[in-house]
Coordinates of C-alpha atoms in Angstrom, one line a residue:
M685 CA 0.0 0.0 0.0
T686 CA 1.2 3.5 -0.7
T687 CA 0.2 5.5 2.4
A688 CA 0.7 5.0 6.1
A689 CA -3.0 4.8 6.7
N690 CA -3.3 2.0 4.2
S691 CA 0.0 0.2 5.0
V692 CA 0.0 -3.6 5.0
E693 CA 0.7 -3.6 8.7
T694 CA -2.3 -1.4 9.5
C695 CA -4.5 -3.5 7.3
R696 CA -3.2 -6.8 8.7
A697 CA -3.8 -5.8 12.3
R698 CA -7.6 -5.8 11.5
F699 CA -7.6 -9.5 10.8
P700 CA -6.9 -11.5 14.1
I701 CA -6.2 -14.8 12.3
F702 CA -2.7 -13.6 11.5
E703 CA -1.9 -13.8 15.2
R704 CA -2.0 -17.5 14.8
L705 CA -1.7 -18.5 11.2
T706 CA -0.4 -17.6 7.8
Y707 CA -3.7 -17.2 6.0
I708 CA -3.3 -17.1 2.2
N709 CA -6.5 -18.6 1.0
S710 CA -8.7 -15.6 0.0
C711 CA -9.8 -17.5 -3.2
S712 CA -11.9 -19.6 -0.8
Q713 CA -12.8 -17.1 1.9
G714 CA -11.6 -13.7 2.9
A715 CA -10.1 -13.5 6.4
L716 CA -12.4 -12.3 9.2
S717 CA -11.9 -8.6 10.0
D718 CA -12.8 -6.6 13.1
A719 CA -15.2 -4.6 10.9
V720 CA -17.2 -7.7 9.9
R721 CA -17.3 -9.1 13.4
G722 CA -18.5 -5.7 14.6
A723 CA -21.2 -5.7 11.9
Y724 CA -22.5 -9.0 13.1
D725 CA -22.6 -7.6 16.6
D726 CA -24.6 -4.6 15.4
Y727 CA -27.1 -6.9 13.7
L728 CA -27.6 -9.0 16.8
T729 CA -27.8 -5.9 19.1
G730 CA -30.5 -4.4 16.8
W731 CA -32.4 -7.6 16.7
D732 CA -32.2 -7.9 20.5
E733 CA -33.2 -4.3 21.2
K734 CA -35.9 -3.8 18.6
G735 CA -37.3 -7.2 17.9
A736 CA -38.0 -6.9 14.3
P737 CA -36.6 -3.6 12.8
W738 CA -37.5 -4.6 9.2
D739 CA -37.6 -1.0 7.9
Y740 CA -34.0 -0.6 9.0
W741 CA -33.0 -4.1 7.7
V742 CA -34.5 -3.2 4.3
E743 CA -32.5 0.1 4.4
R744 CA -29.3 -1.9 5.0
S745 CA -30.2 -4.0 1.9
E746 CA -30.3 -0.7 -0.1
T747 CA -27.0 0.3 1.4
A748 CA -25.5 -3.0 0.2
R749 CA -27.0 -2.4 -3.3
S750 CA -25.5 1.1 -3.6
T751 CA -22.1 0.0 -2.2
F752 CA -21.7 -2.8 -4.8
A753 CA -22.8 -0.4 -7.5
R754 CA -20.0 1.9 -6.6
L755 CA -17.5 -1.0 -6.7
V756 CA -18.3 -1.7 -10.3
N757 CA -19.1 1.9 -11.4
G758 CA -22.8 1.2 -11.9
Q759 CA -26.1 2.6 -10.7
P760 CA -28.0 1.1 -7.7
D761 CA -31.1 0.5 -9.8
D762 CA -29.1 -1.8 -12.0
V763 CA -28.1 -4.1 -9.1
A764 CA -30.0 -7.0 -7.7
V765 CA -29.2 -8.1 -4.1
T766 CA -29.2 -11.9 -4.0
T767 CA -28.3 -14.7 -1.6
S768 CA -25.7 -16.0 -4.0
L769 CA -24.3 -15.7 -7.5
S770 CA -26.3 -18.8 -8.3
A771 CA -29.6 -17.2 -7.3
G772 CA -29.1 -14.1 -9.5
V773 CA -27.8 -16.0 -12.5
S774 CA -30.7 -18.6 -12.2
A775 CA -33.2 -15.8 -12.3
L776 CA -31.5 -14.3 -15.3
A777 CA -31.4 -17.6 -17.1
S778 CA -35.1 -18.2 -16.4
A779 CA -35.9 -15.0 -18.4
I780 CA -34.0 -16.1 -21.6
D781 CA -36.1 -17.1 -24.6
F782 CA -34.3 -19.9 -26.4
S783 CA -36.8 -20.4 -29.2
A784 CA -35.0 -18.3 -31.8
R785 CA -31.5 -18.4 -30.3
P786 CA -31.0 -21.7 -28.5
K787 CA -27.2 -21.6 -28.1
V788 CA -25.3 -20.9 -24.9
V789 CA -21.5 -20.7 -25.0
I790 CA -19.5 -21.2 -21.8
S791 CA -15.8 -21.7 -21.4
D792 CA -14.1 -24.7 -19.8
Y793 CA -12.8 -22.4 -17.1
E794 CA -16.3 -22.0 -15.4
F795 CA -17.2 -22.7 -11.8
P796 CA -19.7 -25.6 -11.6
T797 CA -22.6 -23.2 -10.8
I798 CA -22.4 -21.6 -14.2
G799 CA -22.3 -24.9 -16.1
Q800 CA -25.1 -26.4 -14.0
I801 CA -27.4 -23.4 -14.4
W802 CA -27.0 -23.3 -18.2
H803 CA -27.3 -27.0 -18.6
A804 CA -30.5 -26.9 -16.6
Q805 CA -31.9 -24.6 -19.3
Q806 CA -31.7 -27.6 -21.8
L807 CA -35.1 -28.5 -20.3
R808 CA -36.3 -25.2 -21.9
G809 CA -34.6 -25.7 -25.3
A810 CA -31.1 -24.4 -24.7
E811 CA -28.1 -25.9 -26.5
V812 CA -25.0 -25.6 -24.2
H813 CA -21.6 -25.5 -25.8
V814 CA -18.6 -25.9 -23.5
V815 CA -15.5 -24.8 -25.3
E816 CA -11.8 -24.2 -24.6
P817 CA -11.2 -20.7 -23.3
E818 CA -9.2 -19.7 -26.4
R819 CA -12.1 -20.8 -28.6
V820 CA -15.0 -18.9 -27.0
E821 CA -15.0 -16.1 -29.6
E822 CA -15.1 -18.5 -32.6
A823 CA -17.9 -20.5 -31.0
I824 CA -20.2 -17.4 -31.0
D825 CA -22.6 -17.2 -33.9
E826 CA -26.0 -15.9 -34.9
R827 CA -27.8 -18.7 -33.0
T828 CA -26.1 -17.7 -29.7
A829 CA -28.4 -16.3 -27.0
V830 CA -25.8 -16.1 -24.1
V831 CA -22.1 -16.1 -23.7
S832 CA -21.3 -16.9 -20.1
I833 CA -17.7 -16.5 -18.9
T834 CA -15.6 -16.2 -15.7
G835 CA -13.3 -13.3 -15.1
V836 CA -10.7 -15.5 -13.3
C837 CA -10.7 -19.3 -13.3
Y838 CA -11.0 -20.9 -9.9
R839 CA -8.9 -23.9 -10.9
N840 CA -5.8 -22.1 -12.3
G841 CA -6.1 -18.4 -11.8
A842 CA -6.1 -17.4 -15.5
R843 CA -8.0 -14.4 -16.7
L844 CA -10.1 -14.3 -19.8
P845 CA -10.1 -11.4 -22.3
V846 CA -13.6 -10.2 -21.2
E847 CA -13.8 -7.0 -23.2
E848 CA -12.9 -8.8 -26.5
I849 CA -15.3 -11.6 -25.8
A850 CA -18.1 -9.1 -25.0
R851 CA -17.4 -7.2 -28.2
V852 CA -17.7 -10.4 -30.3
G853 CA -20.8 -11.5 -28.4
H854 CA -22.5 -8.2 -29.2
E855 CA -21.5 -8.3 -32.8
H856 CA -23.6 -11.5 -33.0
G857 CA -26.5 -10.1 -30.9
A858 CA -25.7 -12.3 -27.9
L859 CA -26.0 -11.4 -24.2
V860 CA -22.7 -11.6 -22.3
L861 CA -22.6 -12.6 -18.6
L862 CA -19.5 -12.2 -16.5
D863 CA -18.9 -14.3 -13.4
A864 CA -16.7 -12.0 -11.4
Y865 CA -16.5 -13.9 -8.1
Q866 CA -12.8 -14.7 -8.3
A867 CA -12.0 -11.2 -9.7
I868 CA -13.9 -8.6 -7.8
G869 CA -11.8 -7.0 -5.1
T870 CA -8.5 -8.1 -6.7
Y871 CA -8.4 -5.5 -9.5
P872 CA -10.7 -2.7 -10.5
L873 CA -13.8 -3.7 -12.4
D874 CA -15.8 -1.1 -14.4
V875 CA -18.9 -2.3 -16.1
T876 CA -18.9 0.7 -18.5
S877 CA -15.5 -0.5 -19.9
L878 CA -16.0 -4.3 -19.6
G879 CA -18.9 -4.2 -22.1
V880 CA -20.8 -7.1 -20.5
D881 CA -24.6 -7.2 -20.2
A882 CA -24.6 -8.6 -16.7
L883 CA -22.0 -9.1 -13.9
A884 CA -22.5 -11.5 -11.0
A885 CA -20.4 -11.8 -7.9
G886 CA -20.4 -12.4 -4.1
V887 CA -18.6 -11.0 -1.1
L888 CA -17.1 -13.9 0.7
K889 CA -13.7 -13.9 -1.0
Y890 CA -11.8 -10.8 -1.8
L891 CA -14.6 -8.4 -0.7
L892 CA -14.0 -9.7 2.8
G893 CA -17.7 -10.4 3.6
S894 CA -19.3 -13.7 4.5
A895 CA -21.4 -16.4 2.8
G896 CA -25.0 -15.7 2.0
L897 CA -24.8 -12.5 -0.1
G898 CA -24.4 -12.0 -3.8
F899 CA -25.1 -9.3 -6.3
M900 CA -25.9 -9.1 -10.0
W901 CA -25.4 -5.9 -12.0
V902 CA -27.5 -5.7 -15.2
R903 CA -26.9 -3.4 -18.1
P904 CA -29.2 -0.3 -17.9
G905 CA -32.5 -1.0 -19.7
L906 CA -32.0 -4.7 -20.0
S907 CA -34.1 -5.6 -17.0
R908 CA -37.2 -4.4 -18.7
E909 CA -36.6 -6.7 -21.6
L910 CA -36.2 -9.9 -19.4
T911 CA -39.0 -11.3 -17.3
P912 CA -37.7 -14.0 -15.0
T913 CA -39.9 -17.0 -14.0
E914 CA -37.7 -17.6 -11.0
T915 CA -38.8 -14.9 -8.6
G916 CA -40.0 -14.0 -5.1
W917 CA -41.4 -11.3 -2.9
F918 CA -38.5 -8.8 -3.1
A919 CA -38.5 -8.9 -6.9
D920 CA -41.9 -7.2 -7.0
K921 CA -42.5 -3.7 -8.1
N922 CA -44.0 -2.8 -4.7
I923 CA -43.0 -5.3 -2.0
F924 CA -45.2 -3.7 0.5
E925 CA -48.3 -4.1 -1.6
M926 CA -48.3 -7.8 -0.5
D927 CA -50.4 -8.9 -3.5
H928 CA -50.5 -12.7 -3.9
R929 CA -52.9 -12.4 -6.9
D930 CA -50.4 -10.9 -9.4
Y931 CA -46.9 -10.9 -10.7
S932 CA -45.6 -7.4 -11.4
P933 CA -41.8 -7.5 -11.3
S934 CA -39.8 -4.4 -10.6
D935 CA -38.8 -2.3 -13.6
T936 CA -35.2 -2.3 -12.2
A937 CA -32.7 -5.1 -11.6
R938 CA -34.6 -5.9 -8.4
R939 CA -36.8 -8.1 -10.6
F940 CA -33.9 -10.7 -10.4
Q941 CA -34.2 -10.9 -6.6
S942 CA -36.2 -13.4 -4.7
G943 CA -37.4 -13.8 -1.2
T944 CA -36.5 -12.3 2.2
P945 CA -33.0 -10.7 1.9
P946 CA -30.1 -12.3 3.9
V947 CA -30.0 -9.6 6.5
P948 CA -27.0 -10.9 8.7
S949 CA -24.9 -11.4 5.6
I950 CA -25.9 -7.9 4.4
Y951 CA -24.4 -6.4 7.5
A952 CA -21.2 -8.3 7.1
G953 CA -21.1 -7.7 3.3
V954 CA -21.4 -3.9 3.7
A955 CA -18.7 -3.9 6.3
G956 CA -16.4 -6.0 4.1
M957 CA -17.0 -4.0 0.9
E958 CA -16.5 -0.7 2.7
L959 CA -13.2 -2.0 4.3
M960 CA -12.0 -3.1 0.9
M961 CA -12.7 0.3 -0.6
E962 CA -10.9 1.9 2.3
I963 CA -7.8 -0.3 1.7
G964 CA -8.0 0.3 -2.0
I965 CA -8.6 -2.2 -4.8
A966 CA -6.1 -0.7 -7.2
E967 CA -3.5 -0.6 -4.5
T968 CA -4.3 -4.1 -3.5
H969 CA -3.8 -5.3 -7.1
E970 CA -0.4 -3.7 -7.3
H971 CA 0.6 -5.1 -3.9
V972 CA -0.6 -8.7 -4.7
S973 CA 1.0 -8.7 -8.1
A974 CA 4.4 -8.0 -6.5
L975 CA 3.9 -10.8 -4.0
N976 CA 2.8 -13.2 -6.8
D977 CA 5.9 -12.3 -8.8
R978 CA 8.0 -13.4 -5.8
L979 CA 6.0 -16.6 -5.3
I980 CA 6.3 -17.6 -9.0
A981 CA 10.1 -16.9 -9.0
G982 CA 10.4 -19.0 -5.8
V983 CA 8.5 -21.9 -7.2
D984 CA 10.7 -21.8 -10.3
E985 CA 13.8 -22.1 -8.1
L986 CA 12.3 -25.1 -6.4
G987 CA 11.7 -26.8 -9.7
G988 CA 7.9 -26.6 -9.3
T989 CA 5.3 -25.9 -12.0
V990 CA 3.1 -22.8 -11.9
V991 CA 0.0 -23.4 -14.0
T992 CA -1.2 -19.8 -13.7
P993 CA -0.2 -17.5 -16.6
R994 CA 2.9 -15.5 -15.8
E995 CA 1.9 -12.2 -17.4
P996 CA 0.2 -10.1 -14.7
E997 CA -2.5 -9.0 -17.1
R998 CA -3.5 -12.6 -17.7
R999 CA -3.9 -13.7 -14.1
G1000 CA -5.9 -12.8 -11.1
A1001 CA -4.8 -12.8 -7.4
L1002 CA -4.8 -16.6 -7.4
I1003 CA -1.6 -18.6 -8.1
C1004 CA -1.9 -22.3 -8.8
I1005 CA 1.0 -24.8 -8.4
R1006 CA 0.9 -28.3 -9.8
S1007 CA 1.2 -31.1 -7.2
T1008 CA 1.5 -34.8 -7.3
D1009 CA -0.9 -34.9 -4.4
A1010 CA -2.6 -31.6 -3.8
P1011 CA -4.7 -32.5 -0.7
A1012 CA -1.5 -33.8 0.9
L1013 CA 0.4 -30.6 0.0
V1014 CA -2.4 -28.5 1.5
G1015 CA -2.1 -30.7 4.7
A1016 CA 1.6 -30.3 4.8
L1017 CA 1.4 -26.5 4.6
A1018 CA -1.3 -26.6 7.3
A1019 CA 1.0 -28.4 9.6
D1020 CA 3.3 -25.4 9.2
G1021 CA 0.5 -23.1 10.1
I1022 CA -0.2 -22.0 6.5
V1023 CA -3.8 -22.0 5.2
T1024 CA -4.2 -22.7 1.5
S1025 CA -6.6 -24.8 -0.7
E1026 CA -6.5 -27.1 -3.7
R1027 CA -8.5 -27.7 -6.9
D1028 CA -7.8 -29.9 -10.0
S1029 CA -4.4 -31.2 -8.7
N1030 CA -3.2 -27.7 -8.0
L1031 CA -2.2 -26.0 -4.8
R1032 CA -4.0 -22.7 -4.6
V1033 CA -2.2 -19.7 -3.0
S1034 CA -4.2 -16.5 -3.0
A1035 CA -2.6 -13.4 -1.4
H1036 CA -4.6 -10.3 -0.5
A1037 CA -4.1 -6.9 0.9
Y1038 CA -3.2 -8.3 4.3
N1039 CA -0.5 -10.6 3.1
T1040 CA 3.2 -9.8 3.3
V1041 CA 6.5 -10.8 1.8
E1042 CA 7.1 -12.9 4.9
D1043 CA 3.9 -14.9 4.2
I1044 CA 5.2 -15.7 0.7
D1045 CA 8.5 -16.7 2.1
A1046 CA 6.8 -19.0 4.6
V1047 CA 4.9 -20.7 1.8
L1048 CA 8.1 -21.2 -0.2
A1049 CA 10.0 -22.5 2.8
S1050 CA 7.2 -25.1 3.4
L1051 CA 7.2 -26.0 -0.3
A1052 CA 10.9 -26.6 -0.1
K1053 CA 10.4 -29.1 2.8
N1054 CA 7.8 -30.8 0.6
R1055 CA 9.5 -30.8 -2.8
L1056 CA 8.3 -34.4 -3.5
L1057 CA 4.7 -33.1 -3.6
L1058 CA 5.6 -30.6 -6.4
A1059 CA 4.8 -31.9 -9.9

């Protein structure tokens, strides 16, 4: 970080886990901060003191909406507050008409949620094409209704050329959906420059919140063109009308919401997002890129294999290292007090704003002790 107020040490002090462990697993879950713990305390205190302060809880939901909108340089009315990325994308998928354009193109880098949601649409006439990441653009044609891609692959940390894919998708009249879960909070995301039609994400990783809260930004004006059949009370034009004899979805992105909002997770999510903006996302990206350069160089010296692209512009915060036995390697690092994770035979090491050079060196020292588990 570039200022004293935003120094790594100041940031790190707000995450008590570092008093006990080297936590470098933000691709799975962001570390718990004092701000998020305090937000949960605020929720419980309000519940205890007021019983059912629903007006205030709905207001907190609106705060979450506007906070996420600021993160992606969008407008609050274009953001749906959901319980997960799955909930938002499922509602969006339910609104797609596949009769004239049945084709859905997804990359082989996608998280299971994305594949499962779009394959479920085969029951409604969709034809799902799963293609290698470098072949996404050539797979798009005039029959394509949706192109659904991830910003950063959860298995190997690679970034896709989102802007270029969005441009090609729009040239063929397709909608383009971005799964930004592994990207948001690691580098600045601006929906006006990305060119996508929808962006979905959650807060539990690099936005430092907890499970149970997601968001979906939808291009201005697009919501009115799509009527989801997966819906709920908080998707209605007027939630306080309490009309069970009618379906009148909101004119805004709220139409992609469902039932009662996840109030506790909203408290935590707002706290996490505000803390991340205080720390600085651009500054975090610069800091983590330097740490990852050190990690990659160290793995090279050990004779290991980094499967994440080496060019900074082609990777997220996540660095993946090939292993002969990834679960065993995760366990070996855990024995040294280092928290990591694994996917697809790769060790996943994901630094964030609170990680230091010393954390990277601790990982490398543990890997050196376990060279036989490096592929």
